Coordinates of C-alpha atoms in Angstrom, one line a residue:
L1 CA 0.0 0.0 0.0
A2 CA 2.8 2.4 0.8
F3 CA 4.2 2.0 -2.8
L4 CA 0.8 2.1 -4.5
L5 CA -1.2 4.8 -2.7
P6 CA 0.9 7.7 -4.1
L7 CA 0.2 6.4 -7.6
I8 CA -3.6 6.3 -7.2
N9 CA -5.4 9.5 -8.4
I10 CA -9.0 9.8 -7.1
S11 CA -9.6 13.2 -8.7
P12 CA -12.0 11.7 -11.3
V13 CA -14.1 10.2 -8.6
L14 CA -14.2 13.5 -6.7
E15 CA -15.2 15.3 -9.9
K16 CA -17.9 12.8 -10.8
N17 CA -19.5 13.1 -7.4
N18 CA -19.0 16.9 -7.0
W19 CA -16.8 16.4 -4.0
T20 CA -13.8 18.4 -5.2
H21 CA -14.7 21.6 -3.3
S22 CA -16.3 20.0 -0.3
R23 CA -15.2 21.0 3.2
I24 CA -13.8 17.6 4.0
V25 CA -11.7 17.4 0.9
S26 CA -10.5 21.0 1.2
A27 CA -9.5 20.4 4.8
I28 CA -6.9 17.8 3.7
P29 CA -3.8 19.4 2.2
N30 CA -2.6 18.2 -1.2
I31 CA 0.9 17.0 -1.4
A32 CA 1.2 18.7 -4.8
D33 CA 0.2 22.1 -3.3
V34 CA 2.9 22.1 -0.6
N35 CA 5.2 25.0 -1.6
T36 CA 8.9 24.6 -0.8
P37 CA 10.1 27.6 1.3
I38 CA 12.5 29.9 -0.4
I39 CA 16.0 29.3 1.1
P40 CA 18.6 32.0 0.5
K41 CA 21.6 31.0 -1.5
P42 CA 24.3 29.9 0.8
I43 CA 27.8 31.3 0.6
P44 CA 30.4 29.1 -1.1
I45 CA 31.9 28.0 2.2
T46 CA 28.6 26.3 3.2
S47 CA 27.9 24.7 -0.2
L48 CA 28.9 21.2 1.1
P49 CA 25.3 20.1 2.0
E50 CA 24.3 20.9 -1.6
Q51 CA 27.1 18.6 -2.9
L52 CA 26.0 15.9 -0.5
L53 CA 22.4 16.2 -1.8
G54 CA 23.7 15.7 -5.3
W55 CA 25.4 12.4 -4.2
L56 CA 22.2 11.2 -2.4
P57 CA 20.9 9.1 -5.3
F58 CA 24.3 7.5 -5.7
I59 CA 24.4 6.7 -2.0
I60 CA 20.9 5.1 -2.1
V61 CA 21.9 2.9 -5.1
V62 CA 25.1 1.8 -3.4
G63 CA 23.3 1.0 -0.2
A64 CA 20.7 -1.1 -2.1
A65 CA 23.5 -2.9 -3.9
V66 CA 25.2 -3.8 -0.7
M67 CA 22.0 -5.1 0.8
L68 CA 21.4 -7.2 -2.3
V69 CA 24.9 -8.7 -2.2
R70 CA 24.3 -9.5 1.5
L71 CA 21.1 -11.3 0.7
L72 CA 22.7 -13.3 -2.2
F73 CA 25.5 -14.3 0.1
Q74 CA 23.0 -15.6 2.7
Y75 CA 21.2 -17.5 0.0
Y76 CA 24.5 -19.0 -1.2
S77 CA 25.4 -20.1 2.3
L78 CA 22.0 -21.8 2.6
V79 CA 22.5 -23.6 -0.7
K80 CA 25.9 -24.9 0.5
M81 CA 24.4 -26.2 3.7
R82 CA 21.7 -28.0 1.7
Q83 CA 24.3 -29.7 -0.4
S84 CA 26.3 -30.8 2.6
S85 CA 23.2 -32.0 4.5
K86 CA 21.7 -35.5 4.5
L87 CA 18.2 -36.0 3.1
L88 CA 16.0 -37.7 5.7
L89 CA 12.6 -37.4 4.1
S90 CA 11.9 -36.9 0.4
G91 CA 8.6 -35.7 -1.1
P92 CA 6.7 -32.4 -1.4
V93 CA 8.4 -31.4 1.8
K94 CA 12.0 -32.4 2.3
V95 CA 13.7 -32.8 5.7
Y96 CA 17.5 -32.5 5.9
Q97 CA 19.9 -33.5 8.7
V98 CA 22.5 -30.9 9.5
D99 CA 25.5 -32.3 11.3
R100 CA 26.2 -29.2 13.4
P101 CA 24.5 -27.2 16.1
V102 CA 21.7 -25.4 14.3
I103 CA 18.3 -24.1 15.2
P104 CA 15.5 -25.9 13.2
F105 CA 14.5 -23.7 10.3
S106 CA 12.7 -24.0 6.9
F107 CA 13.3 -22.4 3.5
G108 CA 11.2 -23.1 0.4
N109 CA 10.0 -26.7 0.6
A110 CA 12.9 -27.9 2.8
I111 CA 13.2 -28.2 6.6
F112 CA 16.7 -28.2 8.2
L113 CA 17.4 -29.6 11.7
N114 CA 19.8 -31.6 13.7
Q115 CA 17.9 -34.6 15.1
D116 CA 20.7 -35.5 17.5
L117 CA 19.9 -32.3 19.5
H118 CA 16.2 -33.1 20.1
E119 CA 14.1 -35.9 21.5
E120 CA 11.6 -37.8 19.4
E121 CA 8.5 -35.9 20.7
E122 CA 10.3 -32.6 20.2
L123 CA 11.2 -33.4 16.7
K124 CA 7.5 -34.1 15.8
E125 CA 6.4 -30.7 17.0
I126 CA 9.3 -28.9 15.4
I127 CA 8.6 -30.5 12.1
R128 CA 4.9 -29.8 12.5
H129 CA 5.7 -26.1 13.1
E130 CA 8.1 -25.8 10.2
F131 CA 5.7 -27.8 7.9
I132 CA 3.2 -25.0 8.4
H133 CA 5.8 -22.5 7.1
V134 CA 6.4 -24.7 4.1
K135 CA 2.7 -25.4 3.4
Q136 CA 1.7 -21.7 3.5
R137 CA 4.8 -20.6 1.5
H138 CA 6.1 -18.2 4.1
T139 CA 9.4 -18.0 2.3
F140 CA 7.8 -15.7 -0.2
D141 CA 6.7 -13.3 2.6
I142 CA 10.3 -13.3 3.9
I143 CA 11.8 -12.6 0.5
W144 CA 9.3 -9.8 -0.1
S145 CA 10.2 -8.2 3.3
E146 CA 13.9 -8.5 2.3
A147 CA 13.2 -6.9 -1.0
I148 CA 11.5 -3.9 0.7
C149 CA 14.5 -3.4 2.9
I150 CA 16.8 -3.5 -0.1
L151 CA 14.8 -0.9 -2.0
T152 CA 14.2 1.4 1.0
W153 CA 17.1 0.4 3.3
Y154 CA 17.4 4.1 4.5
N155 CA 13.8 4.0 5.9
P156 CA 13.7 2.7 9.5
F157 CA 10.0 1.8 9.1
S158 CA 11.0 -0.7 6.4
W159 CA 13.0 -2.6 9.0
L160 CA 10.1 -2.4 11.5
L161 CA 7.8 -3.8 8.8
R162 CA 10.3 -6.6 8.1
K163 CA 10.3 -7.5 11.8
A164 CA 6.5 -7.4 12.0
I165 CA 6.1 -9.7 9.0
R166 CA 8.4 -12.3 10.6
Q167 CA 6.6 -12.1 13.9
N168 CA 3.3 -12.5 12.1
L169 CA 4.5 -15.7 10.3
E170 CA 5.6 -17.2 13.7
F171 CA 2.2 -16.3 15.2
I172 CA 0.4 -18.1 12.4
A173 CA 2.6 -21.2 12.7
D174 CA 2.1 -21.3 16.5
Q175 CA -1.6 -20.9 16.2
Q176 CA -1.9 -23.7 13.7
V177 CA 0.2 -26.0 15.9
L178 CA -2.0 -25.4 18.9
K179 CA -5.1 -26.0 16.8
N180 CA -3.9 -29.5 16.1
G181 CA -4.3 -30.4 19.8
L182 CA -0.9 -29.8 21.3
D183 CA -0.8 -28.6 24.9
R184 CA -0.1 -24.9 25.0
R185 CA 2.2 -25.1 28.0
Q186 CA 4.1 -28.0 26.6
Y187 CA 4.6 -26.2 23.4
Q188 CA 5.9 -23.1 25.2
Y189 CA 8.4 -25.1 27.1
L190 CA 9.6 -26.5 23.8
L191 CA 10.2 -23.0 22.5
L192 CA 12.2 -22.1 25.6
K193 CA 14.3 -25.2 25.2
V194 CA 15.1 -24.7 21.5
I195 CA 16.7 -21.2 22.1
G196 CA 19.5 -19.5 20.3
A197 CA 20.4 -17.2 17.5
P198 CA 18.9 -17.8 14.0
S199 CA 21.4 -19.2 11.5
Y200 CA 19.9 -17.5 8.4
S201 CA 17.9 -14.3 8.4
I202 CA 16.2 -15.3 5.1
A203 CA 14.8 -18.5 6.6
S204 CA 11.8 -19.2 8.9
N205 CA 13.4 -20.2 12.2
F206 CA 11.7 -22.3 14.8
N207 CA 13.0 -20.1 17.6
F208 CA 12.4 -16.5 16.9
K209 CA 13.9 -13.6 18.8
S210 CA 10.6 -12.3 20.0
L211 CA 9.9 -15.4 22.0
K212 CA 8.2 -13.4 24.8
K213 CA 5.7 -11.9 22.3
R214 CA 5.0 -15.3 20.8
I215 CA 4.1 -16.7 24.2
A216 CA 2.0 -13.7 25.0
M217 CA 0.2 -14.1 21.7
M218 CA -0.6 -17.7 22.5
N219 CA -2.1 -16.8 25.9
K220 CA -4.0 -13.8 24.4
V221 CA -7.8 -14.1 24.1
K222 CA -8.6 -13.0 20.6
T223 CA -11.9 -11.3 19.8
A224 CA -13.4 -10.4 16.5
R225 CA -14.4 -7.0 17.9
V226 CA -10.8 -5.9 18.3
H227 CA -10.0 -6.7 14.7
L228 CA -13.1 -4.8 13.5
I229 CA -12.0 -1.7 15.5
R230 CA -8.5 -1.9 14.0
F231 CA -9.9 -2.2 10.5
A232 CA -12.3 0.7 11.1
L233 CA -9.4 2.9 12.1
L234 CA -7.4 1.9 9.1
L235 CA -10.0 3.0 6.5
P236 CA -9.9 6.7 7.5
V237 CA -6.1 6.7 7.3
V238 CA -6.2 5.2 3.8
A239 CA -8.8 7.7 2.7
I240 CA -6.8 10.7 4.0
L241 CA -3.7 9.4 2.2
L242 CA -5.6 9.0 -1.1
L243 CA -6.9 12.6 -0.8
A244 CA -3.5 13.9 0.1
F245 CA -2.0 12.4 -3.1
R246 CA -4.8 13.5 -5.4
N247 CA -3.9 15.5 -8.5
A248 CA -5.0 19.1 -7.9
A249 CA -3.4 20.8 -10.8
K250 CA -6.5 20.5 -13.0
H251 CA -8.7 21.7 -10.2
R252 CA -6.6 24.8 -9.5
Q253 CA -6.7 25.8 -13.2
Q254 CA -10.4 25.2 -13.4
S255 CA -11.2 27.1 -10.2
Y256 CA -9.1 30.1 -11.5
R257 CA -11.2 30.2 -14.7
D258 CA -14.4 30.1 -12.8
T259 CA -13.6 33.1 -10.5
P260 CA -15.0 36.5 -11.6
A261 CA -11.7 38.1 -10.9
A262 CA -10.1 36.1 -13.7
D263 CA -12.3 37.8 -16.3
T264 CA -11.7 41.3 -15.0
I265 CA -7.9 41.3 -14.9
A266 CA -6.5 43.2 -17.9
P267 CA -3.7 41.6 -19.9
P268 CA -0.3 43.2 -19.5
K269 CA 0.7 45.8 -22.0

């Protein structure tokens, strides 16, 4: 939505319904109407900020390239691990044995774990959790969040969005596991036991850093009313953003022609 909303022009809808000059629409400032304040020309000794501003596009592109190389390096390391791992289960979902200390994780249609570090009952629940990530194709969500960070690495909200997406994927997997009948407290003890730092940031890890939030979400009583309230608050925000990015150039020209003063002004000699 953040990428698409500025590209949507609702001016034709406003014109069709005669809402262009309504009080509500006029009360929301148009991005196109925001005038840049006139800044006096700096003396040569302080022209360094202007030079940095000229380098800004180059810095953004270089930063995106560095982030892309970082992601490709992580993917290459993941491929190397897959080649050195032992295939335990073949089929639509593959399970690989990794002969080193690693937190269970999944990527694409593959689950990676070290079965020597877990008991049989733990392995069942770990595989069930990671199977949900594979079945619902959560890898695409993770890659999408990484792509957003690559394109807008300079925006701190992109990193917050990336973190929120990963948290939401873990919430979904935890909810599905508990729906299958597993005891909630037993599952939470399992999360506490399988603790450590994720091996790959582009993979869905069984133990996520926000473990406290995951346990709190499992114990939270969910109500449909809360979701409706959040959705009701989101709609006005989207409406304000659409109005703020409307194209007002045509409206300004039309309103100038319609004013009586425009007909009485004499042309310059």
